Amino acid sequence: MIWNAVIFGPADTPFEDGTFKLVLTFDESYPNKPPTVKFLSKMFHPNVYANGELCLDILQNRWSPTYDVAAILTSIQSLLHDPNPNSPANAEAASLYRENMKEYVRRVKATVEASWLDDGEGDAIQEEDEEEEVQQGQPVST
């Protein structure tokens, strides 16, 4: 099952006002194993790989079957608010976050501006009978 999701950049962070698209892919092992989660929107963040995959503990070694989609999206927003530069997926973003905050913020703000124009078309796998859209963890009618 594939879900598309949208999260908003957390207030009082360089990501504020951003609208970021993600895809969550659930296989038959869910909820015993986490879904794969990937940003479709371009992202400049210490814990997001160039291909959009995340370095987030609850999607790896700290997964629990009690986590739902809302918990996953909330954790991603928390990661945007508090990056972990000591576990980088993007070495450049982590280095700027630690050593040149002004340039890091400039790069993130460029990502935020790009998110307003990002339609995410063509990046997600489309499976019409299994796809639901979610926004902030709640299903959205399509």
Short mmCIF file of N, CA and C in Angstrom, two decimals:
data_model
loop_
_atom_site.label_atom_id
_atom_site.label_comp_id
_atom_site.label_asym_id
_atom_site.label_seq_id
_atom_site.Cartn_x
_atom_site.Cartn_y
_atom_site.Cartn_z
N MET A 1 0.85 -1.17 0.00
CA MET A 1 0.00 0.00 0.00
C MET A 1 0.90 1.23 0.00
N ILE A 2 0.53 2.22 -0.77
CA ILE A 2 1.32 3.44 -0.89
C ILE A 2 0.45 4.63 -0.52
N TRP A 3 0.97 5.45 0.37
CA TRP A 3 0.29 6.68 0.76
C TRP A 3 1.18 7.86 0.40
N ASN A 4 0.57 8.91 -0.11
CA ASN A 4 1.24 10.19 -0.27
C ASN A 4 0.88 11.03 0.94
N ALA A 5 1.84 11.82 1.41
CA ALA A 5 1.60 12.66 2.58
C ALA A 5 2.22 14.03 2.35
N VAL A 6 1.74 14.99 3.11
CA VAL A 6 2.28 16.34 3.09
C VAL A 6 2.53 16.75 4.53
N ILE A 7 3.71 17.30 4.78
CA ILE A 7 3.96 17.91 6.09
C ILE A 7 4.36 19.35 5.86
N PHE A 8 4.11 20.15 6.86
CA PHE A 8 4.46 21.56 6.80
C PHE A 8 5.69 21.79 7.66
N GLY A 9 6.55 22.69 7.20
CA GLY A 9 7.74 23.01 7.98
C GLY A 9 7.36 23.56 9.33
N PRO A 10 8.04 23.11 10.38
CA PRO A 10 7.70 23.57 11.74
C PRO A 10 7.94 25.07 11.90
N ALA A 11 7.07 25.71 12.68
CA ALA A 11 7.21 27.14 12.98
C ALA A 11 8.53 27.39 13.69
N ASP A 12 9.04 28.59 13.52
CA ASP A 12 10.27 29.04 14.18
C ASP A 12 11.48 28.20 13.80
N THR A 13 11.47 27.66 12.58
CA THR A 13 12.63 26.97 12.04
C THR A 13 12.84 27.49 10.62
N PRO A 14 14.00 27.23 10.03
CA PRO A 14 14.19 27.64 8.63
C PRO A 14 13.22 26.95 7.67
N PHE A 15 12.61 25.83 8.09
CA PHE A 15 11.66 25.10 7.25
C PHE A 15 10.25 25.68 7.31
N GLU A 16 10.01 26.67 8.17
CA GLU A 16 8.68 27.27 8.33
C GLU A 16 8.15 27.71 6.98
N ASP A 17 6.86 27.49 6.76
CA ASP A 17 6.14 27.83 5.52
C ASP A 17 6.40 26.86 4.38
N GLY A 18 7.26 25.86 4.58
CA GLY A 18 7.48 24.86 3.54
C GLY A 18 6.35 23.84 3.51
N THR A 19 6.10 23.32 2.34
CA THR A 19 5.10 22.26 2.14
C THR A 19 5.85 21.11 1.47
N PHE A 20 6.06 20.03 2.23
CA PHE A 20 6.93 18.96 1.78
C PHE A 20 6.15 17.66 1.56
N LYS A 21 6.32 17.10 0.37
CA LYS A 21 5.61 15.88 0.00
C LYS A 21 6.48 14.66 0.30
N LEU A 22 5.80 13.62 0.80
CA LEU A 22 6.47 12.36 1.09
C LEU A 22 5.64 11.21 0.54
N VAL A 23 6.28 10.06 0.41
CA VAL A 23 5.57 8.83 0.08
C VAL A 23 5.91 7.79 1.14
N LEU A 24 4.88 7.13 1.64
CA LEU A 24 5.04 6.06 2.63
C LEU A 24 4.61 4.77 1.95
N THR A 25 5.47 3.77 1.98
CA THR A 25 5.19 2.49 1.35
C THR A 25 5.12 1.42 2.43
N PHE A 26 3.95 0.81 2.52
CA PHE A 26 3.70 -0.23 3.52
C PHE A 26 3.70 -1.58 2.82
N ASP A 27 4.45 -2.54 3.33
CA ASP A 27 4.36 -3.88 2.76
C ASP A 27 3.62 -4.80 3.73
N GLU A 28 3.56 -6.06 3.41
CA GLU A 28 2.76 -7.00 4.21
C GLU A 28 3.27 -7.19 5.63
N SER A 29 4.51 -6.78 5.91
CA SER A 29 5.04 -6.94 7.27
C SER A 29 4.63 -5.80 8.21
N TYR A 30 4.01 -4.74 7.67
CA TYR A 30 3.52 -3.65 8.53
C TYR A 30 2.32 -4.16 9.33
N PRO A 31 2.19 -3.89 10.60
CA PRO A 31 2.93 -2.93 11.42
C PRO A 31 4.13 -3.51 12.17
N ASN A 32 4.48 -4.77 11.91
CA ASN A 32 5.63 -5.33 12.61
C ASN A 32 6.95 -4.72 12.15
N LYS A 33 6.98 -4.23 10.92
CA LYS A 33 8.14 -3.52 10.39
C LYS A 33 7.66 -2.16 9.91
N PRO A 34 8.53 -1.15 9.96
CA PRO A 34 8.09 0.20 9.56
C PRO A 34 7.88 0.30 8.05
N PRO A 35 7.07 1.28 7.64
CA PRO A 35 6.98 1.56 6.21
C PRO A 35 8.28 2.21 5.76
N THR A 36 8.53 2.20 4.47
CA THR A 36 9.61 3.03 3.96
C THR A 36 9.03 4.41 3.72
N VAL A 37 9.79 5.42 4.08
CA VAL A 37 9.33 6.80 3.97
C VAL A 37 10.40 7.58 3.20
N LYS A 38 9.94 8.37 2.25
CA LYS A 38 10.86 9.09 1.40
C LYS A 38 10.26 10.45 1.04
N PHE A 39 11.07 11.50 1.13
CA PHE A 39 10.64 12.81 0.66
C PHE A 39 10.59 12.78 -0.86
N LEU A 40 9.50 13.29 -1.43
CA LEU A 40 9.43 13.53 -2.86
C LEU A 40 9.93 14.93 -3.16
N SER A 41 9.68 15.85 -2.24
CA SER A 41 10.18 17.21 -2.37
C SER A 41 11.68 17.22 -2.13
N LYS A 42 12.38 18.10 -2.82
CA LYS A 42 13.81 18.28 -2.56
C LYS A 42 13.97 18.74 -1.12
N MET A 43 14.98 18.22 -0.46
CA MET A 43 15.18 18.54 0.95
C MET A 43 16.67 18.74 1.21
N PHE A 44 17.00 19.81 1.93
CA PHE A 44 18.38 20.05 2.37
C PHE A 44 18.37 19.96 3.89
N HIS A 45 18.80 18.82 4.39
CA HIS A 45 18.72 18.54 5.83
C HIS A 45 19.80 17.53 6.19
N PRO A 46 20.43 17.67 7.36
CA PRO A 46 21.49 16.73 7.72
C PRO A 46 21.07 15.26 7.75
N ASN A 47 19.79 14.99 7.99
CA ASN A 47 19.35 13.60 8.16
C ASN A 47 18.49 13.09 7.01
N VAL A 48 18.60 13.74 5.85
CA VAL A 48 17.87 13.30 4.66
C VAL A 48 18.87 13.08 3.53
N TYR A 49 18.86 11.86 2.99
CA TYR A 49 19.74 11.50 1.88
C TYR A 49 19.31 12.23 0.61
N ALA A 50 20.22 12.30 -0.36
CA ALA A 50 19.94 12.97 -1.63
C ALA A 50 18.72 12.36 -2.34
N ASN A 51 18.48 11.06 -2.15
CA ASN A 51 17.34 10.41 -2.81
C ASN A 51 16.03 10.60 -2.04
N GLY A 52 16.06 11.35 -0.92
CA GLY A 52 14.86 11.63 -0.15
C GLY A 52 14.63 10.71 1.03
N GLU A 53 15.42 9.63 1.15
CA GLU A 53 15.26 8.73 2.29
C GLU A 53 15.75 9.41 3.56
N LEU A 54 15.17 8.99 4.69
CA LEU A 54 15.47 9.63 5.97
C LEU A 54 16.33 8.75 6.86
N CYS A 55 17.15 9.39 7.64
CA CYS A 55 17.88 8.72 8.72
C CYS A 55 17.13 9.09 10.00
N LEU A 56 16.18 8.24 10.38
CA LEU A 56 15.30 8.52 11.52
C LEU A 56 15.16 7.24 12.33
N ASP A 57 15.51 7.32 13.61
CA ASP A 57 15.58 6.11 14.44
C ASP A 57 14.28 5.31 14.49
N ILE A 58 13.13 5.97 14.52
CA ILE A 58 11.89 5.18 14.64
C ILE A 58 11.56 4.43 13.35
N LEU A 59 12.20 4.79 12.25
CA LEU A 59 12.00 4.05 11.00
C LEU A 59 13.05 2.96 10.83
N GLN A 60 13.91 2.82 11.83
CA GLN A 60 14.97 1.82 11.76
C GLN A 60 14.97 1.00 13.04
N ASN A 61 15.94 1.22 13.89
CA ASN A 61 16.13 0.35 15.05
C ASN A 61 15.19 0.63 16.22
N ARG A 62 14.44 1.72 16.22
CA ARG A 62 13.54 2.02 17.33
C ARG A 62 12.07 1.91 16.93
N TRP A 63 11.78 1.16 15.89
CA TRP A 63 10.41 0.98 15.43
C TRP A 63 9.59 0.20 16.45
N SER A 64 8.33 0.57 16.58
CA SER A 64 7.37 -0.17 17.40
C SER A 64 6.07 -0.30 16.61
N PRO A 65 5.42 -1.46 16.66
CA PRO A 65 4.14 -1.63 15.96
C PRO A 65 3.05 -0.69 16.47
N THR A 66 3.28 -0.02 17.58
CA THR A 66 2.28 0.92 18.10
C THR A 66 2.33 2.26 17.37
N TYR A 67 3.39 2.53 16.60
CA TYR A 67 3.47 3.80 15.87
C TYR A 67 2.49 3.78 14.70
N ASP A 68 1.76 4.89 14.55
CA ASP A 68 0.88 5.04 13.40
C ASP A 68 1.44 6.12 12.48
N VAL A 69 0.73 6.41 11.40
CA VAL A 69 1.20 7.39 10.43
C VAL A 69 1.36 8.76 11.07
N ALA A 70 0.44 9.15 11.93
CA ALA A 70 0.55 10.45 12.61
C ALA A 70 1.84 10.53 13.41
N ALA A 71 2.20 9.45 14.10
CA ALA A 71 3.44 9.44 14.89
C ALA A 71 4.66 9.55 13.98
N ILE A 72 4.62 8.89 12.83
CA ILE A 72 5.73 8.97 11.89
C ILE A 72 5.89 10.40 11.38
N LEU A 73 4.78 11.01 10.94
CA LEU A 73 4.86 12.37 10.40
C LEU A 73 5.27 13.37 11.47
N THR A 74 4.80 13.19 12.68
CA THR A 74 5.19 14.07 13.79
C THR A 74 6.69 13.92 14.06
N SER A 75 7.20 12.70 14.00
CA SER A 75 8.63 12.48 14.21
C SER A 75 9.46 13.14 13.11
N ILE A 76 8.96 13.12 11.89
CA ILE A 76 9.67 13.78 10.79
C ILE A 76 9.69 15.28 11.00
N GLN A 77 8.56 15.85 11.42
CA GLN A 77 8.54 17.29 11.72
C GLN A 77 9.51 17.61 12.86
N SER A 78 9.56 16.76 13.85
CA SER A 78 10.50 16.95 14.96
C SER A 78 11.94 16.92 14.46
N LEU A 79 12.23 16.03 13.51
CA LEU A 79 13.56 15.95 12.94
C LEU A 79 13.89 17.23 12.18
N LEU A 80 12.91 17.81 11.48
CA LEU A 80 13.15 19.09 10.80
C LEU A 80 13.46 20.18 11.82
N HIS A 81 12.79 20.13 12.95
CA HIS A 81 12.99 21.12 14.01
C HIS A 81 14.34 20.94 14.70
N ASP A 82 14.74 19.70 14.92
CA ASP A 82 15.98 19.39 15.66
C ASP A 82 16.82 18.38 14.90
N PRO A 83 17.58 18.83 13.90
CA PRO A 83 18.44 17.90 13.16
C PRO A 83 19.49 17.27 14.07
N ASN A 84 19.96 16.10 13.65
CA ASN A 84 21.05 15.44 14.36
C ASN A 84 22.27 15.42 13.44
N PRO A 85 23.14 16.44 13.53
CA PRO A 85 24.29 16.50 12.64
C PRO A 85 25.34 15.43 12.94
N ASN A 86 25.19 14.72 14.06
CA ASN A 86 26.15 13.67 14.41
C ASN A 86 25.83 12.34 13.74
N SER A 87 24.70 12.25 13.07
CA SER A 87 24.32 11.05 12.31
C SER A 87 23.88 11.48 10.92
N PRO A 88 24.82 12.05 10.14
CA PRO A 88 24.41 12.68 8.89
C PRO A 88 24.12 11.72 7.75
N ALA A 89 23.08 12.04 7.03
CA ALA A 89 22.77 11.40 5.75
C ALA A 89 23.24 12.33 4.63
N ASN A 90 23.34 13.62 4.96
CA ASN A 90 23.81 14.65 4.03
C ASN A 90 24.96 15.36 4.73
N ALA A 91 26.19 14.98 4.38
CA ALA A 91 27.38 15.51 5.06
C ALA A 91 27.50 17.03 4.89
N GLU A 92 27.16 17.54 3.71
CA GLU A 92 27.25 18.98 3.48
C GLU A 92 26.29 19.74 4.39
N ALA A 93 25.05 19.29 4.47
CA ALA A 93 24.07 19.95 5.34
C ALA A 93 24.50 19.87 6.79
N ALA A 94 25.02 18.73 7.21
CA ALA A 94 25.47 18.57 8.60
C ALA A 94 26.63 19.50 8.91
N SER A 95 27.57 19.60 7.99
CA SER A 95 28.72 20.48 8.18
C SER A 95 28.29 21.94 8.27
N LEU A 96 27.41 22.37 7.36
CA LEU A 96 26.92 23.75 7.41
C LEU A 96 26.13 24.00 8.69
N TYR A 97 25.33 23.04 9.11
CA TYR A 97 24.54 23.19 10.34
C TYR A 97 25.46 23.43 11.54
N ARG A 98 26.59 22.72 11.58
CA ARG A 98 27.53 22.86 12.70
C ARG A 98 28.42 24.09 12.57
N GLU A 99 28.83 24.44 11.34
CA GLU A 99 29.90 25.41 11.17
C GLU A 99 29.50 26.72 10.51
N ASN A 100 28.38 26.77 9.81
CA ASN A 100 27.99 27.98 9.09
C ASN A 100 26.46 28.06 9.03
N MET A 101 25.86 28.38 10.17
CA MET A 101 24.40 28.37 10.28
C MET A 101 23.75 29.32 9.28
N LYS A 102 24.38 30.46 9.02
CA LYS A 102 23.79 31.41 8.07
C LYS A 102 23.63 30.78 6.68
N GLU A 103 24.65 30.08 6.21
CA GLU A 103 24.56 29.43 4.90
C GLU A 103 23.59 28.25 4.94
N TYR A 104 23.57 27.51 6.04
CA TYR A 104 22.61 26.41 6.19
C TYR A 104 21.18 26.95 6.06
N VAL A 105 20.88 28.02 6.77
CA VAL A 105 19.54 28.62 6.74
C VAL A 105 19.21 29.10 5.33
N ARG A 106 20.18 29.70 4.64
CA ARG A 106 19.95 30.17 3.27
C ARG A 106 19.58 28.99 2.36
N ARG A 107 20.30 27.89 2.49
CA ARG A 107 20.03 26.71 1.66
C ARG A 107 18.67 26.10 1.98
N VAL A 108 18.32 26.05 3.26
CA VAL A 108 17.01 25.51 3.65
C VAL A 108 15.91 26.40 3.11
N LYS A 109 16.06 27.71 3.23
CA LYS A 109 15.03 28.63 2.73
C LYS A 109 14.83 28.48 1.22
N ALA A 110 15.90 28.20 0.49
CA ALA A 110 15.77 27.94 -0.95
C ALA A 110 14.96 26.66 -1.17
N THR A 111 15.15 25.67 -0.32
CA THR A 111 14.37 24.43 -0.39
C THR A 111 12.90 24.71 -0.09
N VAL A 112 12.64 25.56 0.90
CA VAL A 112 11.26 25.93 1.25
C VAL A 112 10.59 26.60 0.05
N GLU A 113 11.28 27.55 -0.57
CA GLU A 113 10.71 28.23 -1.73
C GLU A 113 10.44 27.25 -2.86
N ALA A 114 11.34 26.31 -3.08
CA ALA A 114 11.14 25.30 -4.12
C ALA A 114 9.93 24.42 -3.80
N SER A 115 9.66 24.21 -2.51
CA SER A 115 8.53 23.35 -2.12
C SER A 115 7.19 23.94 -2.54
N TRP A 116 7.13 25.25 -2.67
CA TRP A 116 5.87 25.89 -3.08
C TRP A 116 5.55 25.57 -4.54
N LEU A 117 6.57 25.33 -5.33
CA LEU A 117 6.40 25.08 -6.76
C LEU A 117 6.41 23.60 -7.09
N ASP A 118 6.81 22.77 -6.14
CA ASP A 118 6.99 21.34 -6.35
C ASP A 118 5.65 20.64 -6.49
N ASP A 119 5.43 20.01 -7.66
CA ASP A 119 4.19 19.25 -7.81
C ASP A 119 4.40 17.77 -7.49
N GLY A 120 5.65 17.35 -7.34
CA GLY A 120 5.92 15.97 -6.98
C GLY A 120 5.54 14.96 -8.05
N GLU A 121 5.14 15.43 -9.22
CA GLU A 121 4.68 14.53 -10.28
C GLU A 121 5.83 13.66 -10.79
N GLY A 122 5.51 12.41 -11.02
CA GLY A 122 6.46 11.51 -11.62
C GLY A 122 7.45 10.90 -10.65
N ASP A 123 7.48 11.36 -9.42
CA ASP A 123 8.46 10.84 -8.47
C ASP A 123 7.92 9.66 -7.68
N ALA A 124 6.63 9.57 -7.51
CA ALA A 124 6.05 8.52 -6.67
C ALA A 124 5.53 7.39 -7.54
N ILE A 125 5.57 6.21 -6.99
CA ILE A 125 4.96 5.06 -7.64
C ILE A 125 3.45 5.20 -7.47
N GLN A 126 2.72 5.06 -8.53
CA GLN A 126 1.27 5.22 -8.46
C GLN A 126 0.59 3.86 -8.52
N GLU A 127 -0.17 3.53 -7.52
CA GLU A 127 -1.00 2.33 -7.50
C GLU A 127 -2.39 2.78 -7.09
N GLU A 128 -3.23 3.05 -8.09
CA GLU A 128 -4.49 3.73 -7.84
C GLU A 128 -5.39 3.06 -6.83
N ASP A 129 -5.54 1.72 -6.86
CA ASP A 129 -6.47 1.11 -5.91
C ASP A 129 -5.89 1.00 -4.51
N GLU A 130 -4.60 1.25 -4.33
CA GLU A 130 -4.01 1.14 -3.00
C GLU A 130 -3.55 2.48 -2.45
N GLU A 131 -3.79 3.57 -3.17
CA GLU A 131 -3.23 4.85 -2.77
C GLU A 131 -4.24 5.69 -2.00
N GLU A 132 -3.80 6.25 -0.89
CA GLU A 132 -4.58 7.20 -0.14
C GLU A 132 -3.70 8.41 0.09
N GLU A 133 -4.30 9.58 0.12
CA GLU A 133 -3.53 10.75 0.45
C GLU A 133 -3.76 11.09 1.91
N VAL A 134 -2.69 11.47 2.59
CA VAL A 134 -2.80 11.88 3.98
C VAL A 134 -2.12 13.22 4.14
N GLN A 135 -2.66 13.99 5.02
CA GLN A 135 -2.08 15.28 5.34
C GLN A 135 -2.06 15.37 6.85
N GLN A 136 -0.87 15.53 7.41
CA GLN A 136 -0.70 15.57 8.85
C GLN A 136 -1.29 14.31 9.49
N GLY A 137 -1.19 13.17 8.80
CA GLY A 137 -1.63 11.91 9.37
C GLY A 137 -3.10 11.61 9.22
N GLN A 138 -3.85 12.50 8.59
CA GLN A 138 -5.29 12.29 8.43
C GLN A 138 -5.60 12.07 6.96
N PRO A 139 -6.44 11.08 6.61
CA PRO A 139 -6.80 10.88 5.21
C PRO A 139 -7.46 12.13 4.63
N VAL A 140 -7.13 12.41 3.39
CA VAL A 140 -7.70 13.54 2.67
C VAL A 140 -8.48 12.98 1.50
N SER A 141 -9.69 13.45 1.29
CA SER A 141 -10.47 12.94 0.16
C SER A 141 -9.86 13.44 -1.13
N THR A 142 -9.86 12.57 -2.14
CA THR A 142 -9.24 12.94 -3.42
C THR A 142 -10.27 13.02 -4.50
#
